[in-house]
PDB file of C-alpha atoms in Angstrom:
ATOM      1  CA  GLU N   1      -6.124 -75.048 -11.994  1.00  0.00           C
ATOM      2  CA  VAL N   2      -8.634 -72.668 -10.442  1.00  0.00           C
ATOM      3  CA  GLN N   3     -12.005 -72.826 -12.168  1.00  0.00           C
ATOM      4  CA  LEU N   4     -15.416 -71.306 -11.573  1.00  0.00           C
ATOM      5  CA  VAL N   5     -18.096 -73.094 -13.568  1.00  0.00           C
ATOM      6  CA  GLN N   6     -21.494 -71.476 -13.787  1.00  0.00           C
ATOM      7  CA  SER N   7     -24.880 -72.982 -14.573  1.00  0.00           C
ATOM      8  CA  GLY N   8     -26.402 -72.664 -18.021  1.00  0.00           C
ATOM      9  CA  ALA N   9     -28.484 -69.981 -19.670  1.00  0.00           C
ATOM     10  CA  GLU N  10     -32.015 -69.417 -18.399  1.00  0.00           C
ATOM     11  CA  VAL N  11     -35.163 -68.054 -20.019  1.00  0.00           C
ATOM     12  CA  LYS N  12     -37.830 -67.021 -17.543  1.00  0.00           C
ATOM     13  CA  LYS N  13     -41.068 -65.054 -17.397  1.00  0.00           C
ATOM     14  CA  PRO N  14     -41.568 -61.953 -15.245  1.00  0.00           C
ATOM     15  CA  GLY N  15     -42.548 -62.874 -11.714  1.00  0.00           C
ATOM     16  CA  GLU N  16     -40.832 -66.258 -11.784  1.00  0.00           C
ATOM     17  CA  SER N  17     -38.098 -67.240  -9.362  1.00  0.00           C
ATOM     18  CA  LEU N  18     -34.588 -68.335 -10.311  1.00  0.00           C
ATOM     19  CA  ARG N  19     -31.377 -69.570  -8.745  1.00  0.00           C
ATOM     20  CA  ILE N  20     -28.122 -69.737 -10.691  1.00  0.00           C
ATOM     21  CA  SER N  21     -24.945 -71.367  -9.473  1.00  0.00           C
ATOM     22  CA  CYS N  22     -21.160 -71.075  -9.512  1.00  0.00           C
ATOM     23  CA  GLN N  23     -19.022 -74.082  -8.591  1.00  0.00           C
ATOM     24  CA  GLY N  24     -15.399 -73.585  -7.650  1.00  0.00           C
ATOM     25  CA  SER N  25     -12.615 -76.097  -8.103  1.00  0.00           C
ATOM     26  CA  GLY N  26      -8.833 -76.214  -8.005  1.00  0.00           C
ATOM     27  CA  TYR N  27      -8.591 -74.306  -4.729  1.00  0.00           C
ATOM     28  CA  SER N  28      -9.969 -74.404  -1.202  1.00  0.00           C
ATOM     29  CA  PHE N  29     -13.434 -72.921  -1.652  1.00  0.00           C
ATOM     30  CA  THR N  30     -13.634 -71.524   1.875  1.00  0.00           C
ATOM     31  CA  THR N  31     -10.416 -69.488   1.651  1.00  0.00           C
ATOM     32  CA  SER N  32     -11.745 -66.956  -0.882  1.00  0.00           C
ATOM     33  CA  TRP N  33     -14.883 -64.919  -1.321  1.00  0.00           C
ATOM     34  CA  ILE N  34     -17.238 -65.132  -4.293  1.00  0.00           C
ATOM     35  CA  SER N  35     -18.674 -61.957  -5.780  1.00  0.00           C
ATOM     36  CA  TRP N  36     -21.429 -61.656  -8.367  1.00  0.00           C
ATOM     37  CA  VAL N  37     -21.183 -59.110 -11.182  1.00  0.00           C
ATOM     38  CA  ARG N  38     -23.975 -58.059 -13.550  1.00  0.00           C
ATOM     39  CA  GLN N  39     -23.478 -57.027 -17.166  1.00  0.00           C
ATOM     40  CA  MET N  40     -26.623 -55.805 -18.896  1.00  0.00           C
ATOM     41  CA  PRO N  41     -26.729 -56.090 -22.698  1.00  0.00           C
ATOM     42  CA  GLY N  42     -24.124 -53.799 -24.243  1.00  0.00           C
ATOM     43  CA  ARG N  43     -23.266 -52.274 -20.876  1.00  0.00           C
ATOM     44  CA  GLY N  44     -20.481 -52.306 -18.299  1.00  0.00           C
ATOM     45  CA  LEU N  45     -19.785 -54.276 -15.151  1.00  0.00           C
ATOM     46  CA  GLU N  46     -21.705 -53.801 -11.900  1.00  0.00           C
ATOM     47  CA  TRP N  47     -20.747 -55.432  -8.600  1.00  0.00           C
ATOM     48  CA  MET N  48     -23.787 -56.926  -6.900  1.00  0.00           C
ATOM     49  CA  GLY N  49     -22.434 -58.385  -3.698  1.00  0.00           C
ATOM     50  CA  ARG N  50     -20.226 -61.039  -2.183  1.00  0.00           C
ATOM     51  CA  ILE N  51     -20.244 -64.016   0.110  1.00  0.00           C
ATOM     52  CA  ASP N  52     -17.619 -65.596   2.335  1.00  0.00           C
ATOM     53  CA  PRO N  53     -18.290 -69.324   1.837  1.00  0.00           C
ATOM     54  CA  SER N  54     -16.609 -70.183   5.149  1.00  0.00           C
ATOM     55  CA  ASP N  55     -19.427 -68.619   7.170  1.00  0.00           C
ATOM     56  CA  SER N  56     -21.922 -67.463   4.486  1.00  0.00           C
ATOM     57  CA  TYR N  57     -21.537 -63.838   5.539  1.00  0.00           C
ATOM     58  CA  THR N  58     -22.785 -61.562   2.783  1.00  0.00           C
ATOM     59  CA  ASN N  59     -22.548 -57.937   1.732  1.00  0.00           C
ATOM     60  CA  TYR N  60     -24.583 -56.346  -1.025  1.00  0.00           C
ATOM     61  CA  SER N  61     -24.231 -53.266  -3.153  1.00  0.00           C
ATOM     62  CA  PRO N  62     -26.972 -50.803  -2.151  1.00  0.00           C
ATOM     63  CA  SER N  63     -28.177 -51.007  -5.756  1.00  0.00           C
ATOM     64  CA  PHE N  64     -28.974 -54.709  -5.375  1.00  0.00           C
ATOM     65  CA  GLN N  65     -29.792 -55.040  -1.662  1.00  0.00           C
ATOM     66  CA  GLY N  66     -33.241 -56.574  -1.286  1.00  0.00           C
ATOM     67  CA  HIS N  67     -33.502 -57.558  -4.957  1.00  0.00           C
ATOM     68  CA  VAL N  68     -31.286 -60.639  -4.939  1.00  0.00           C
ATOM     69  CA  THR N  69     -29.983 -63.174  -2.440  1.00  0.00           C
ATOM     70  CA  ILE N  70     -26.475 -64.602  -2.434  1.00  0.00           C
ATOM     71  CA  SER N  71     -25.833 -67.900  -0.688  1.00  0.00           C
ATOM     72  CA  ALA N  72     -23.326 -70.729  -0.666  1.00  0.00           C
ATOM     73  CA  ASP N  73     -23.028 -74.425   0.137  1.00  0.00           C
ATOM     74  CA  LYS N  74     -19.420 -75.041   1.095  1.00  0.00           C
ATOM     75  CA  SER N  75     -19.938 -78.809   1.159  1.00  0.00           C
ATOM     76  CA  ILE N  76     -20.238 -78.742  -2.642  1.00  0.00           C
ATOM     77  CA  SER N  77     -18.065 -75.651  -3.269  1.00  0.00           C
ATOM     78  CA  THR N  78     -20.962 -73.778  -4.832  1.00  0.00           C
ATOM     79  CA  ALA N  79     -22.247 -70.234  -4.577  1.00  0.00           C
ATOM     80  CA  TYR N  80     -25.689 -69.108  -5.688  1.00  0.00           C
ATOM     81  CA  LEU N  81     -27.470 -65.997  -6.874  1.00  0.00           C
ATOM     82  CA  GLN N  82     -31.227 -66.027  -6.431  1.00  0.00           C
ATOM     83  CA  TRP N  83     -34.261 -63.981  -7.401  1.00  0.00           C
ATOM     84  CA  SER N  84     -37.740 -64.454  -5.918  1.00  0.00           C
ATOM     85  CA  SER N  85     -39.573 -62.455  -8.593  1.00  0.00           C
ATOM     86  CA  LEU N  86     -37.783 -61.666 -11.831  1.00  0.00           C
ATOM     87  CA  LYS N  87     -38.331 -58.519 -13.866  1.00  0.00           C
ATOM     88  CA  ALA N  88     -37.562 -57.848 -17.500  1.00  0.00           C
ATOM     89  CA  SER N  89     -34.821 -55.498 -16.307  1.00  0.00           C
ATOM     90  CA  ASP N  90     -33.001 -58.492 -14.761  1.00  0.00           C
ATOM     91  CA  THR N  91     -32.098 -59.621 -18.289  1.00  0.00           C
ATOM     92  CA  ALA N  92     -28.303 -59.687 -18.250  1.00  0.00           C
ATOM     93  CA  MET N  93     -25.174 -61.779 -18.148  1.00  0.00           C
ATOM     94  CA  TYR N  94     -24.182 -62.654 -14.581  1.00  0.00           C
ATOM     95  CA  TYR N  95     -20.624 -63.521 -13.644  1.00  0.00           C
ATOM     96  CA  CYS N  96     -19.224 -64.971 -10.467  1.00  0.00           C
ATOM     97  CA  ALA N  97     -15.668 -64.067  -9.550  1.00  0.00           C
ATOM     98  CA  ARG N  98     -13.248 -65.038  -6.823  1.00  0.00           C
ATOM     99  CA  HIS N  99     -11.283 -62.765  -4.531  1.00  0.00           C
ATOM    100  CA  VAL N 100      -9.481 -63.291  -1.268  1.00  0.00           C
ATOM    101  CA  ASP N 101     -11.214 -60.319   0.367  1.00  0.00           C
ATOM    102  CA  TYR N 102     -12.097 -56.677  -0.340  1.00  0.00           C
ATOM    103  CA  SER N 103      -8.394 -55.822  -0.423  1.00  0.00           C
ATOM    104  CA  ASN N 104      -7.738 -57.991  -3.428  1.00  0.00           C
ATOM    105  CA  PRO N 105      -8.874 -57.936  -7.051  1.00  0.00           C
ATOM    106  CA  LEU N 106     -11.247 -60.371  -8.733  1.00  0.00           C
ATOM    107  CA  ASP N 107      -8.670 -62.853  -9.942  1.00  0.00           C
ATOM    108  CA  TYR N 108     -10.745 -65.665 -11.472  1.00  0.00           C
ATOM    109  CA  TRP N 109     -14.090 -65.370 -13.220  1.00  0.00           C
ATOM    110  CA  GLY N 110     -16.776 -67.818 -14.232  1.00  0.00           C
ATOM    111  CA  GLN N 111     -17.854 -68.080 -17.846  1.00  0.00           C
ATOM    112  CA  GLY N 112     -21.095 -66.238 -17.182  1.00  0.00           C
ATOM    113  CA  THR N 113     -24.791 -67.170 -17.052  1.00  0.00           C
ATOM    114  CA  LEU N 114     -27.164 -65.396 -19.420  1.00  0.00           C
ATOM    115  CA  VAL N 115     -30.550 -64.729 -17.842  1.00  0.00           C
ATOM    116  CA  THR N 116     -33.355 -63.634 -20.165  1.00  0.00           C
ATOM    117  CA  VAL N 117     -36.628 -62.485 -18.660  1.00  0.00           C
ATOM    118  CA  SER N 118     -39.406 -62.060 -21.186  1.00  0.00           C
ATOM    119  CA  SER N 119     -43.139 -62.571 -21.335  1.00  0.00           C
TER     120      SER N 119
ATOM    121  CA  ASP Y   1     -19.359 -44.730  -3.364  1.00  0.00           C
ATOM    122  CA  PHE Y   2     -16.196 -44.411  -5.456  1.00  0.00           C
ATOM    123  CA  VAL Y   3     -17.056 -43.275  -8.984  1.00  0.00           C
ATOM    124  CA  MET Y   4     -14.609 -44.504 -11.623  1.00  0.00           C
ATOM    125  CA  THR Y   5     -14.496 -42.515 -14.863  1.00  0.00           C
ATOM    126  CA  GLN Y   6     -12.677 -43.883 -17.901  1.00  0.00           C
ATOM    127  CA  SER Y   7     -11.615 -42.068 -21.042  1.00  0.00           C
ATOM    128  CA  PRO Y   8     -11.922 -42.314 -23.919  1.00  0.00           C
ATOM    129  CA  ASP Y   9     -15.039 -44.441 -24.400  1.00  0.00           C
ATOM    130  CA  SER Y  10     -13.402 -46.004 -27.429  1.00  0.00           C
ATOM    131  CA  LEU Y  11     -10.232 -45.738 -29.473  1.00  0.00           C
ATOM    132  CA  ALA Y  12      -8.924 -47.163 -32.714  1.00  0.00           C
ATOM    133  CA  VAL Y  13      -5.204 -47.849 -32.936  1.00  0.00           C
ATOM    134  CA  SER Y  14      -3.086 -49.289 -35.727  1.00  0.00           C
ATOM    135  CA  LEU Y  15      -1.404 -52.636 -35.190  1.00  0.00           C
ATOM    136  CA  GLY Y  16       1.929 -52.132 -33.450  1.00  0.00           C
ATOM    137  CA  GLU Y  17       1.012 -48.690 -32.180  1.00  0.00           C
ATOM    138  CA  ARG Y  18       0.451 -47.546 -28.588  1.00  0.00           C
ATOM    139  CA  ALA Y  19      -2.954 -47.470 -26.902  1.00  0.00           C
ATOM    140  CA  THR Y  20      -3.520 -45.420 -23.756  1.00  0.00           C
ATOM    141  CA  ILE Y  21      -6.574 -45.626 -21.510  1.00  0.00           C
ATOM    142  CA  ASN Y  22      -7.245 -43.335 -18.575  1.00  0.00           C
ATOM    143  CA  CYS Y  23      -9.138 -43.957 -15.364  1.00  0.00           C
ATOM    144  CA  LYS Y  24     -10.006 -41.380 -12.725  1.00  0.00           C
ATOM    145  CA  SER Y  25     -11.393 -42.164  -9.290  1.00  0.00           C
ATOM    146  CA  SER Y  26     -13.636 -39.746  -7.383  1.00  0.00           C
ATOM    147  CA  GLN Y  27     -11.572 -40.446  -4.242  1.00  0.00           C
ATOM    148  CA  SER Y  28      -8.051 -41.606  -3.657  1.00  0.00           C
ATOM    149  CA  VAL Y  29      -7.530 -45.382  -3.759  1.00  0.00           C
ATOM    150  CA  LEU Y  30      -4.060 -45.085  -2.226  1.00  0.00           C
ATOM    151  CA  TYR Y  31      -3.815 -46.714   1.191  1.00  0.00           C
ATOM    152  CA  ASN Y  32      -1.150 -44.726   2.989  1.00  0.00           C
ATOM    153  CA  SER Y  33      -0.198 -47.428   5.502  1.00  0.00           C
ATOM    154  CA  ASN Y  34       1.150 -49.735   2.775  1.00  0.00           C
ATOM    155  CA  ASN Y  35       1.532 -47.248  -0.109  1.00  0.00           C
ATOM    156  CA  LYS Y  36      -0.596 -49.438  -2.391  1.00  0.00           C
ATOM    157  CA  ASN Y  37      -3.178 -48.278  -4.891  1.00  0.00           C
ATOM    158  CA  TYR Y  38      -6.235 -50.527  -4.781  1.00  0.00           C
ATOM    159  CA  LEU Y  39      -6.846 -50.325  -8.524  1.00  0.00           C
ATOM    160  CA  ALA Y  40      -7.172 -53.161 -11.043  1.00  0.00           C
ATOM    161  CA  TRP Y  41      -7.541 -53.375 -14.813  1.00  0.00           C
ATOM    162  CA  TYR Y  42      -9.538 -56.056 -16.621  1.00  0.00           C
ATOM    163  CA  GLN Y  43      -9.750 -57.079 -20.268  1.00  0.00           C
ATOM    164  CA  GLN Y  44     -13.003 -58.373 -21.720  1.00  0.00           C
ATOM    165  CA  ARG Y  45     -12.722 -59.825 -25.188  1.00  0.00           C
ATOM    166  CA  PRO Y  46     -15.920 -60.195 -27.226  1.00  0.00           C
ATOM    167  CA  GLY Y  47     -18.093 -62.980 -25.865  1.00  0.00           C
ATOM    168  CA  GLN Y  48     -15.714 -63.705 -22.981  1.00  0.00           C
ATOM    169  CA  PRO Y  49     -15.732 -63.024 -19.249  1.00  0.00           C
ATOM    170  CA  PRO Y  50     -13.445 -60.319 -17.902  1.00  0.00           C
ATOM    171  CA  LYS Y  51      -9.840 -61.267 -17.223  1.00  0.00           C
ATOM    172  CA  LEU Y  52      -7.595 -59.675 -14.606  1.00  0.00           C
ATOM    173  CA  LEU Y  53      -4.667 -57.908 -16.264  1.00  0.00           C
ATOM    174  CA  ILE Y  54      -3.158 -55.623 -13.634  1.00  0.00           C
ATOM    175  CA  TYR Y  55      -3.610 -55.095  -9.909  1.00  0.00           C
ATOM    176  CA  TRP Y  56      -2.115 -52.694  -7.344  1.00  0.00           C
ATOM    177  CA  ALA Y  57      -2.291 -50.264 -10.299  1.00  0.00           C
ATOM    178  CA  SER Y  58       0.916 -51.559 -11.877  1.00  0.00           C
ATOM    179  CA  THR Y  59       1.471 -55.271 -11.110  1.00  0.00           C
ATOM    180  CA  ARG Y  60       0.847 -57.540 -14.075  1.00  0.00           C
ATOM    181  CA  GLU Y  61      -1.070 -60.734 -13.410  1.00  0.00           C
ATOM    182  CA  SER Y  62       0.866 -63.906 -14.163  1.00  0.00           C
ATOM    183  CA  GLY Y  63       0.881 -64.666 -17.890  1.00  0.00           C
ATOM    184  CA  VAL Y  64      -0.087 -61.173 -19.021  1.00  0.00           C
ATOM    185  CA  PRO Y  65       2.207 -59.958 -21.831  1.00  0.00           C
ATOM    186  CA  ASP Y  66       4.625 -57.204 -20.877  1.00  0.00           C
ATOM    187  CA  ARG Y  67       3.198 -54.892 -23.553  1.00  0.00           C
ATOM    188  CA  PHE Y  68       0.495 -54.182 -20.964  1.00  0.00           C
ATOM    189  CA  SER Y  69       1.501 -51.743 -18.240  1.00  0.00           C
ATOM    190  CA  GLY Y  70      -0.294 -49.769 -15.582  1.00  0.00           C
ATOM    191  CA  SER Y  71       0.707 -46.533 -13.913  1.00  0.00           C
ATOM    192  CA  GLY Y  72      -0.640 -43.772 -11.709  1.00  0.00           C
ATOM    193  CA  SER Y  73      -1.428 -43.153  -8.079  1.00  0.00           C
ATOM    194  CA  GLY Y  74      -4.115 -41.669  -5.885  1.00  0.00           C
ATOM    195  CA  THR Y  75      -6.952 -40.771  -8.235  1.00  0.00           C
ATOM    196  CA  ASP Y  76      -5.436 -40.903 -11.747  1.00  0.00           C
ATOM    197  CA  PHE Y  77      -4.388 -44.063 -13.526  1.00  0.00           C
ATOM    198  CA  THR Y  78      -3.370 -45.223 -16.992  1.00  0.00           C
ATOM    199  CA  LEU Y  79      -3.333 -48.533 -18.819  1.00  0.00           C
ATOM    200  CA  THR Y  80      -0.912 -48.634 -21.739  1.00  0.00           C
ATOM    201  CA  ILE Y  81      -0.659 -51.219 -24.466  1.00  0.00           C
ATOM    202  CA  SER Y  82       2.754 -50.497 -25.942  1.00  0.00           C
ATOM    203  CA  SER Y  83       2.326 -52.300 -29.260  1.00  0.00           C
ATOM    204  CA  LEU Y  84      -1.242 -53.244 -30.097  1.00  0.00           C
ATOM    205  CA  GLN Y  85      -1.831 -56.791 -31.312  1.00  0.00           C
ATOM    206  CA  ALA Y  86      -4.949 -58.166 -32.977  1.00  0.00           C
ATOM    207  CA  GLU Y  87      -5.806 -60.217 -29.894  1.00  0.00           C
ATOM    208  CA  ASP Y  88      -5.932 -57.043 -27.785  1.00  0.00           C
ATOM    209  CA  VAL Y  89      -9.255 -56.001 -29.340  1.00  0.00           C
ATOM    210  CA  ALA Y  90     -11.446 -55.846 -26.251  1.00  0.00           C
ATOM    211  CA  VAL Y  91     -13.140 -53.618 -23.728  1.00  0.00           C
ATOM    212  CA  TYR Y  92     -10.927 -52.607 -20.815  1.00  0.00           C
ATOM    213  CA  TYR Y  93     -12.266 -51.769 -17.365  1.00  0.00           C
ATOM    214  CA  CYS Y  94     -10.643 -50.224 -14.318  1.00  0.00           C
ATOM    215  CA  GLN Y  95     -11.954 -51.154 -10.882  1.00  0.00           C
ATOM    216  CA  GLN Y  96     -11.301 -49.941  -7.354  1.00  0.00           C
ATOM    217  CA  TYR Y  97     -11.132 -52.394  -4.474  1.00  0.00           C
ATOM    218  CA  PHE Y  98     -10.239 -49.818  -1.835  1.00  0.00           C
ATOM    219  CA  SER Y  99     -13.735 -49.715  -0.359  1.00  0.00           C
ATOM    220  CA  PRO Y 100     -17.020 -51.543  -0.882  1.00  0.00           C
ATOM    221  CA  PRO Y 101     -19.101 -51.394  -2.936  1.00  0.00           C
ATOM    222  CA  LEU Y 102     -16.558 -52.403  -5.530  1.00  0.00           C
ATOM    223  CA  THR Y 103     -16.954 -50.126  -8.549  1.00  0.00           C
ATOM    224  CA  PHE Y 104     -15.871 -50.287 -12.176  1.00  0.00           C
ATOM    225  CA  GLY Y 105     -15.231 -47.678 -14.793  1.00  0.00           C
ATOM    226  CA  GLY Y 106     -17.572 -47.566 -17.758  1.00  0.00           C
ATOM    227  CA  GLY Y 107     -15.129 -49.349 -20.028  1.00  0.00           C
ATOM    228  CA  THR Y 108     -12.976 -48.394 -23.017  1.00  0.00           C
ATOM    229  CA  LYS Y 109     -13.396 -50.251 -26.291  1.00  0.00           C
ATOM    230  CA  VAL Y 110     -10.134 -50.787 -28.183  1.00  0.00           C
ATOM    231  CA  GLU Y 111     -10.325 -51.528 -31.889  1.00  0.00           C
ATOM    232  CA  ILE Y 112      -7.881 -51.841 -34.786  1.00  0.00           C
ATOM    233  CA  LYS Y 113      -7.599 -48.821 -37.084  1.00  0.00           C
TER     234      LYS Y 113
END
């Protein structure tokens, strides 16, 4: 069974750094991409970017380029989403999702990680 | 970027009745070389992550009840729930995967009347 298991909820202060994770199981981690999707409170879904775990090649949405970093460690089947300096506006639910490539839909999703940034 | 526009924002339907959600793309998501529409529909129940329902505009994901159907081509698409059940209360999103950045519609909230 394909599963994406994300790390737990985080409460941080503005300016702090954070890395959240997404561990895949039940499939070969390097044969699919991982995308990250943001959902702000009461809002819709926004694609942030993706990584190919086989070579760690990344692409970002222009809206998120330079604000976050996506990485992966294929040895432990885990992808990461990282911030160097959080803002209150980063408060949101973050989902990881799997897809074979851009020409395929997001077929499996993680359970989500709630990030709250508040002073 | 492809802008995906859904309508209505919300709708209330009686149990057993039909629900229809529309999605319009700012550019065609039909790839002429394979005649496939790069359009997916997702269901997000309250407090849950999104779930893939339909891809290639009209192909149901494994395990999705056949009361869910997708139609349309090019720039105009529809998700139909033929007989609404209580468990279908959710927000539904369309998404194009024709060209990055991947983009979603704003969502349609389906409730019971």
